[in-house]
């Protein structure tokens, strides 16, 4: 559903010129492939575009959302009136220094691509990431993980910019540099230790954009790394549904699994309109093709309510909702 362009969105589009456009698909760019549009969408291909975006945000005060691969987002059908930015081009590159075990990746690089590239280079530590269909930037923000590992275990540092004018730091007391907030661009390289990386959380804020990330990996025989990648792919195929979803809806409560609780509440296969709890994995909610994001959001809220009633546990969402809250 198109959102009405606000004057801020129109001004941002004017300022950004050819890299931006009004009323663009947003929900359609997520792995749910449902949901509304963005007031203005900008593809940031390099530092000049990032700097133009910072200036446009500073001048208009428009609300911003950073879109990675959209694999952890549900965008309400009403859409988002503000600015959606997505990294491209310069931020899609990977450099691997095999001798020192370093991999440097742009924020737009697909995590599965980085997993396969590092495995092929004989570096171990990111094989599990082949199962995470997000971007490097989204993986840092979410501290993505799986198969007993997570991004925090291999991340060295990240370079980020605050699109909101640089007024916030990734973590209070993290040595963050508060910039003038006048549109001046403040590139900051933040060590992983200062990102407060926790279970699917980090101190990266809504207005900060992860441009690059550096990972430290260990040398290992290439065939072993590639075998580990294949095993993760096979495990995912066996245990997780395909189709339109955003992976795990809820985080696992301490010592338990959200999927087990949803299953125990009798909700596997439970349907609301065009959204359904997967019958393969109870912590996944599927959207029907051409379905409604609002049905997905209503079902998330309903499952949460029923699980609490039936098991006493209030589940916390792992997915980020845009234009809605639980
Ligand atoms: C089938 C499937 C399986 C999944 N399995 C896993 C799994 O095993 N483990 C796991 O952890 N997750 C999993 N996920 C969820 C998802 O892939 C991860 O959360 C991933 O890290 C999200 O990355 P993204 O680029 O898609 O982010 P998006 O969904 O685009 O955004 C998620 C959040 O990150 C922010 N963000 C995105 N890019 C940037 C950036 N460059 N800079 C700053 N912030 C940014 C967004 O603003 C948003 O707040 C799965 C999802 C699917 C669909």
Coordinates of C-alpha atoms and ligand atoms in Angstrom, one line a residue:
X1 CA 0.0 0.0 0.0
X2 CA 1.6 3.4 -1.0
X3 CA 2.2 5.8 1.9
X4 CA 1.6 9.4 1.3
X5 CA 4.8 11.3 0.7
X6 CA 5.5 13.8 3.4
X7 CA 7.3 17.0 2.7
X8 CA 10.4 15.7 4.5
X9 CA 10.4 12.6 2.2
X10 CA 10.0 14.9 -0.9
X11 CA 12.9 17.1 0.3
X12 CA 15.1 14.1 0.9
X13 CA 14.3 12.7 -2.5
X14 CA 15.2 16.1 -4.1
X15 CA 18.4 16.4 -2.1
X16 CA 19.6 12.9 -2.9
X17 CA 18.7 13.0 -6.6
X18 CA 19.1 9.8 -8.7
X19 CA 20.0 7.5 -5.7
X20 CA 16.6 8.1 -4.2
X21 CA 12.9 7.7 -5.2
X22 CA 9.6 8.3 -3.5
X23 CA 7.0 5.6 -2.6
X24 CA 9.2 2.6 -3.2
X25 CA 8.6 -1.0 -2.3
X26 CA 9.8 -1.8 1.2
X27 CA 7.9 -4.9 2.6
X28 CA 8.5 -6.5 -0.8
X29 CA 12.2 -6.3 -0.3
X30 CA 12.1 -8.3 2.9
X31 CA 12.1 -12.1 3.0
X32 CA 8.4 -12.0 4.0
X33 CA 7.7 -10.3 0.7
X34 CA 4.6 -8.6 2.2
X35 CA 4.1 -5.2 3.7
X36 CA 3.9 -1.6 2.6
X37 CA 6.1 0.9 0.9
X38 CA 8.8 3.4 2.0
X39 CA 8.1 7.2 1.8
X40 CA 11.5 7.5 0.2
X41 CA 14.1 4.9 -0.6
X42 CA 17.8 5.5 -1.2
X43 CA 20.5 3.1 -2.4
X44 CA 23.9 4.1 -0.9
X45 CA 26.6 3.0 -3.3
X46 CA 29.6 4.6 -1.6
X47 CA 30.9 7.2 0.9
X48 CA 29.5 10.2 -1.2
X49 CA 26.0 8.7 -1.0
X50 CA 26.3 8.0 2.7
X51 CA 27.5 11.6 3.3
X52 CA 24.6 12.9 1.2
X53 CA 22.2 10.8 3.2
X54 CA 23.6 12.1 6.5
X55 CA 23.2 15.7 5.2
X56 CA 19.6 15.1 4.0
X57 CA 18.6 13.5 7.4
X58 CA 20.2 16.3 9.3
X59 CA 18.4 18.9 7.2
X60 CA 15.0 17.4 7.3
X61 CA 14.9 15.4 10.6
X62 CA 13.3 12.5 8.7
X63 CA 13.0 9.1 10.4
X64 CA 15.4 6.5 9.0
X65 CA 15.4 2.7 8.8
X66 CA 18.5 0.8 7.5
X67 CA 17.5 -2.2 5.4
X68 CA 19.9 -5.0 5.0
X69 CA 18.5 -8.2 3.3
X70 CA 15.2 -7.7 5.1
X71 CA 15.5 -11.2 6.7
X72 CA 14.6 -10.1 10.2
X73 CA 12.0 -7.4 9.4
X74 CA 8.2 -7.3 9.2
X75 CA 6.9 -4.1 7.6
X76 CA 3.3 -3.3 8.4
X77 CA 0.9 -3.0 5.4
X78 CA 0.6 0.8 6.0
X79 CA 4.3 1.1 5.2
X80 CA 6.8 3.5 6.6
X81 CA 6.6 7.2 5.7
X82 CA 10.3 8.0 6.3
X83 CA 13.6 7.2 4.6
X84 CA 14.8 3.6 4.0
X85 CA 18.4 3.2 3.1
X86 CA 20.2 0.2 1.7
X87 CA 23.9 -0.3 1.0
X88 CA 25.1 -1.3 -2.5
X89 CA 28.2 -1.3 -4.7
X90 CA 31.3 -0.3 -2.6
X91 CA 29.8 -2.0 0.4
X92 CA 29.4 -5.4 -1.4
X93 CA 33.1 -6.3 -1.4
X94 CA 35.0 -8.9 0.5
X95 CA 38.7 -8.9 1.1
X96 CA 40.3 -12.0 2.6
X97 CA 43.9 -12.1 4.0
X98 CA 44.4 -15.8 4.4
X99 CA 47.8 -15.6 6.1
X100 CA 46.5 -13.4 9.0
X101 CA 43.0 -15.0 9.0
X102 CA 41.3 -11.7 8.4
X103 CA 38.1 -11.1 6.4
X104 CA 36.9 -7.6 5.7
X105 CA 33.4 -7.4 4.3
X106 CA 31.1 -4.5 3.3
X107 CA 27.8 -4.1 5.1
X108 CA 25.9 -5.2 2.0
X109 CA 27.7 -8.6 1.6
X110 CA 25.3 -11.5 2.0
X111 CA 26.4 -13.5 5.1
X112 CA 26.1 -16.8 3.3
X113 CA 28.4 -15.5 0.6
X114 CA 31.0 -14.5 3.3
X115 CA 30.6 -18.0 4.8
X116 CA 31.3 -19.7 1.5
X117 CA 34.2 -17.3 0.6
X118 CA 36.0 -17.7 3.9
X119 CA 35.5 -21.5 3.9
X120 CA 36.9 -21.7 0.3
X121 CA 39.9 -19.7 1.5
X122 CA 40.6 -22.3 4.2
X123 CA 39.4 -20.2 7.1
X124 CA 37.1 -21.5 9.8
X125 CA 34.7 -19.7 12.1
X126 CA 31.9 -18.5 9.8
X127 CA 30.6 -21.7 8.3
X128 CA 27.4 -21.5 10.4
X129 CA 26.6 -18.1 8.7
X130 CA 25.7 -19.9 5.5
X131 CA 22.3 -20.5 7.1
X132 CA 21.7 -16.8 7.9
X133 CA 20.2 -15.1 4.9
X134 CA 21.0 -11.6 6.1
X135 CA 23.7 -9.0 5.3
X136 CA 27.0 -8.4 7.1
X137 CA 25.5 -5.1 8.5
X138 CA 22.4 -6.8 9.7
X139 CA 24.4 -9.7 11.2
X140 CA 26.5 -7.2 13.2
X141 CA 23.4 -5.3 14.4
X142 CA 21.6 -8.5 15.4
X143 CA 24.7 -10.4 16.5
X144 CA 23.4 -13.2 14.3
X145 CA 24.3 -16.7 15.3
X146 CA 23.6 -20.3 15.1
X147 CA 25.0 -23.8 15.4
X148 CA 26.6 -22.9 18.7
X149 CA 28.3 -19.8 17.4
X150 CA 27.6 -16.1 16.8
X151 CA 29.0 -13.0 15.1
X152 CA 30.5 -11.8 18.4
X153 CA 32.9 -14.8 18.4
X154 CA 34.6 -13.7 15.2
X155 CA 34.0 -10.0 14.8
X156 CA 37.0 -7.8 15.4
X157 CA 35.6 -4.3 14.6
X158 CA 33.1 -2.5 12.5
X159 CA 33.0 0.9 10.8
X160 CA 29.7 2.7 11.1
X161 CA 28.1 6.1 10.6
X162 CA 25.2 7.6 12.4
X163 CA 22.7 8.7 9.8
X164 CA 20.9 10.8 12.4
X165 CA 23.7 13.3 12.4
X166 CA 26.1 11.3 14.5
X167 CA 24.5 12.4 17.8
X168 CA 24.2 8.9 19.3
X169 CA 27.0 6.4 20.0
X170 CA 26.7 2.7 19.7
X171 CA 27.0 2.3 23.4
X172 CA 27.1 4.9 26.2
X173 CA 30.6 4.9 27.5
X174 CA 31.9 2.9 24.6
X175 CA 34.3 5.7 23.7
X176 CA 31.9 6.8 21.0
X177 CA 32.5 10.2 19.5
X178 CA 29.5 12.4 19.5
X179 CA 29.6 14.5 16.4
X180 CA 28.2 18.0 15.9
X181 CA 24.8 16.7 14.7
X182 CA 25.1 19.3 11.9
X183 CA 25.3 16.8 9.1
X184 CA 29.1 16.4 9.4
X185 CA 29.9 12.8 8.8
X186 CA 31.5 10.9 11.6
X187 CA 33.0 7.5 10.5
X188 CA 33.7 5.5 13.5
X189 CA 35.6 2.3 13.8
X190 CA 34.3 0.5 16.9
X191 CA 35.9 -2.6 18.4
X192 CA 33.6 -5.6 18.8
X193 CA 34.1 -5.4 22.6
X194 CA 32.4 -1.9 22.6
X195 CA 29.3 -3.1 20.7
X196 CA 27.6 -4.8 23.6
X197 CA 27.0 -7.9 21.5
X198 CA 24.5 -10.1 23.3
X199 CA 22.0 -12.7 22.3
X200 CA 20.6 -11.3 19.1
X201 CA 21.3 -7.7 20.3
X202 CA 23.9 -5.1 20.0
X203 CA 24.4 -1.4 20.8
X204 CA 24.1 -0.5 17.2
X205 CA 21.2 2.0 17.2
X206 CA 18.4 2.4 14.7
X207 CA 20.1 5.3 13.0
X208 CA 23.6 3.8 12.7
X209 CA 24.6 2.1 9.6
X210 CA 27.3 -0.6 9.6
X211 CA 29.4 0.0 6.5
X212 CA 32.1 -2.6 6.9
X213 CA 33.1 -5.3 9.4
X214 CA 36.4 -7.1 10.0
X215 CA 36.4 -10.8 11.2
X216 CA 39.2 -12.9 12.6
X217 CA 39.1 -16.5 11.5
X218 CA 41.4 -19.5 12.0
X219 CA 43.2 -21.4 9.3
X220 CA 41.9 -24.9 8.6
X221 CA 41.9 -27.4 5.7
X222 CA 39.5 -26.0 3.0
X223 CA 37.8 -29.4 2.6
X224 CA 36.9 -29.4 6.3
X225 CA 35.5 -25.9 6.1
X226 CA 33.5 -26.6 3.0
X227 CA 32.2 -29.9 4.6
X228 CA 31.0 -27.9 7.6
X229 CA 29.2 -25.4 5.3
X230 CA 27.4 -28.3 3.5
X231 CA 26.4 -29.8 6.8
X232 CA 24.8 -26.5 7.9
X233 CA 23.0 -26.2 4.6
X234 CA 21.7 -29.8 4.9
X235 CA 20.6 -29.3 8.5
X236 CA 18.7 -26.1 7.5
X237 CA 16.9 -27.9 4.7
X238 CA 15.9 -30.7 7.0
X239 CA 14.7 -28.6 9.9
X240 CA 13.5 -25.3 8.6
X241 CA 10.7 -24.4 6.2
X242 CA 11.2 -22.5 3.0
X243 CA 8.7 -19.9 1.8
X244 CA 8.1 -16.4 3.0
X245 CA 9.3 -15.9 6.6
X246 CA 11.9 -14.1 8.7
X247 CA 13.5 -17.1 10.5
X248 CA 12.9 -17.3 14.3
X249 CA 10.1 -15.0 15.4
X250 CA 10.9 -15.1 19.1
X251 CA 14.2 -15.4 21.0
X252 CA 14.7 -18.5 23.1
X253 CA 14.1 -17.9 26.8
X254 CA 16.9 -18.9 29.1
X255 CA 17.2 -22.7 29.2
X256 CA 14.3 -23.3 26.8
X257 CA 13.4 -23.0 23.2
X258 CA 10.7 -20.7 21.8
X259 CA 9.8 -23.3 19.2
X260 CA 9.2 -25.9 21.9
X261 CA 7.0 -23.5 23.8
X262 CA 4.9 -22.6 20.8
X263 CA 4.5 -26.3 20.0
X264 CA 3.7 -27.1 23.7
X265 CA 0.9 -24.5 23.5
X266 CA -0.6 -26.5 20.6
X267 CA 0.0 -23.8 18.0
X268 CA 1.9 -25.6 15.2
X269 CA 0.0 -24.9 12.1
X270 CA -2.2 -22.2 13.7
X271 CA -3.5 -19.8 11.1
X272 CA -4.8 -16.2 11.2
X273 CA -5.8 -14.9 7.8
X274 CA -2.9 -15.2 5.4
X275 CA -0.3 -16.1 8.1
X276 CA 0.4 -19.5 9.6
X277 CA 2.7 -20.9 12.3
X278 CA 4.9 -23.4 10.3
X279 CA 4.1 -27.0 10.9
X280 CA 7.8 -27.8 10.3
X281 CA 9.3 -25.4 12.9
X282 CA 6.9 -23.8 15.4
X283 CA 9.1 -20.6 15.8
X284 CA 8.6 -19.7 12.2
X285 CA 5.6 -17.9 10.9
X286 CA 4.9 -18.1 7.2
X287 CA 3.1 -15.5 5.0
X288 CA 1.0 -16.7 2.1
X289 CA 2.1 -15.4 -1.3
X290 CA 0.4 -12.0 -1.8
X291 CA -0.6 -12.2 1.9
X292 CA -0.7 -9.4 4.5
X293 CA 2.0 -8.3 6.8
X294 CA -0.6 -7.2 9.3
X295 CA -1.8 -10.8 9.4
X296 CA 1.8 -11.8 10.3
X297 CA 1.9 -9.2 13.0
X298 CA -1.5 -10.1 14.4
X299 CA -0.4 -13.8 14.5
X300 CA 2.9 -13.0 16.3
X301 CA 0.9 -11.1 18.9
X302 CA -1.7 -13.9 19.2
X303 CA 0.9 -16.7 19.5
X304 CA 2.7 -14.6 22.2
X305 CA -0.6 -14.2 24.1
X306 CA -1.6 -17.8 23.9
X307 CA 1.9 -19.1 24.8
X308 CA 1.9 -17.0 27.9
X309 CA -1.6 -18.2 28.8
X310 CA -0.8 -21.8 28.2
X311 CA 2.8 -22.0 29.4
X312 CA 3.3 -19.0 31.6
X313 CA 6.3 -17.7 29.5
X314 CA 6.1 -14.3 27.8
X315 CA 8.2 -14.7 24.6
X316 CA 10.2 -11.8 23.3
X317 CA 10.3 -11.0 19.6
X318 CA 13.5 -11.5 17.6
X319 CA 12.1 -10.0 14.5
X320 CA 12.0 -6.2 14.2
X321 CA 8.6 -4.8 13.4
X322 CA 8.2 -1.6 11.4
X323 CA 5.0 0.4 11.8
X324 CA 3.7 -1.8 14.5
X325 CA 4.4 -2.9 18.0
X326 CA 3.4 -5.9 20.2
Ligands
LIG1 C1 15.2 -18.6 6.8 C2 15.8 -17.7 7.8 C3 16.7 -18.3 8.7 C4 17.4 -17.5 9.7 N1 18.3 -18.0 10.5 C5 18.9 -17.2 11.4 C6 19.9 -17.8 12.3 O1 20.2 -19.0 12.3 N2 20.5 -17.0 13.2 C7 20.2 -15.6 13.3 O2 20.8 -14.9 14.1 N3 19.3 -15.1 12.4 C8 18.6 -15.8 11.5 N4 17.7 -15.3 10.7 C9 17.3 -13.9 10.8 C10 18.2 -12.9 10.0 O3 18.7 -13.5 8.9 C11 19.3 -12.3 10.8 O4 18.7 -11.5 11.9 C12 20.1 -11.3 10.0 O5 21.3 -10.9 10.7 C13 19.4 -10.1 9.5 O6 20.2 -9.4 8.6 P1 19.5 -8.5 7.4 O7 20.6 -7.9 6.6 O8 18.5 -9.3 6.7 O9 18.8 -7.4 8.3 P2 17.4 -6.7 8.1 O10 16.3 -7.8 8.3 O11 17.4 -6.0 6.9 O12 17.4 -5.8 9.4 C14 17.4 -6.3 10.7 C15 17.9 -5.2 11.6 O13 19.2 -4.9 11.3 C16 19.3 -3.5 10.9 N5 20.3 -3.4 9.9 C17 20.3 -4.1 8.7 N6 21.4 -3.7 8.0 C18 22.1 -2.9 8.7 C19 23.4 -2.2 8.6 N7 24.1 -2.2 7.4 N8 23.8 -1.4 9.6 C20 23.0 -1.2 10.7 N9 21.9 -1.8 10.9 C21 21.4 -2.7 9.9 C22 17.9 -3.1 10.5 O14 17.7 -1.7 10.6 C23 17.1 -3.9 11.4 O15 17.0 -3.2 12.7 C24 17.1 -16.1 9.7 C25 16.1 -15.5 8.8 C26 15.6 -16.3 7.9 C27 14.6 -15.7 6.9

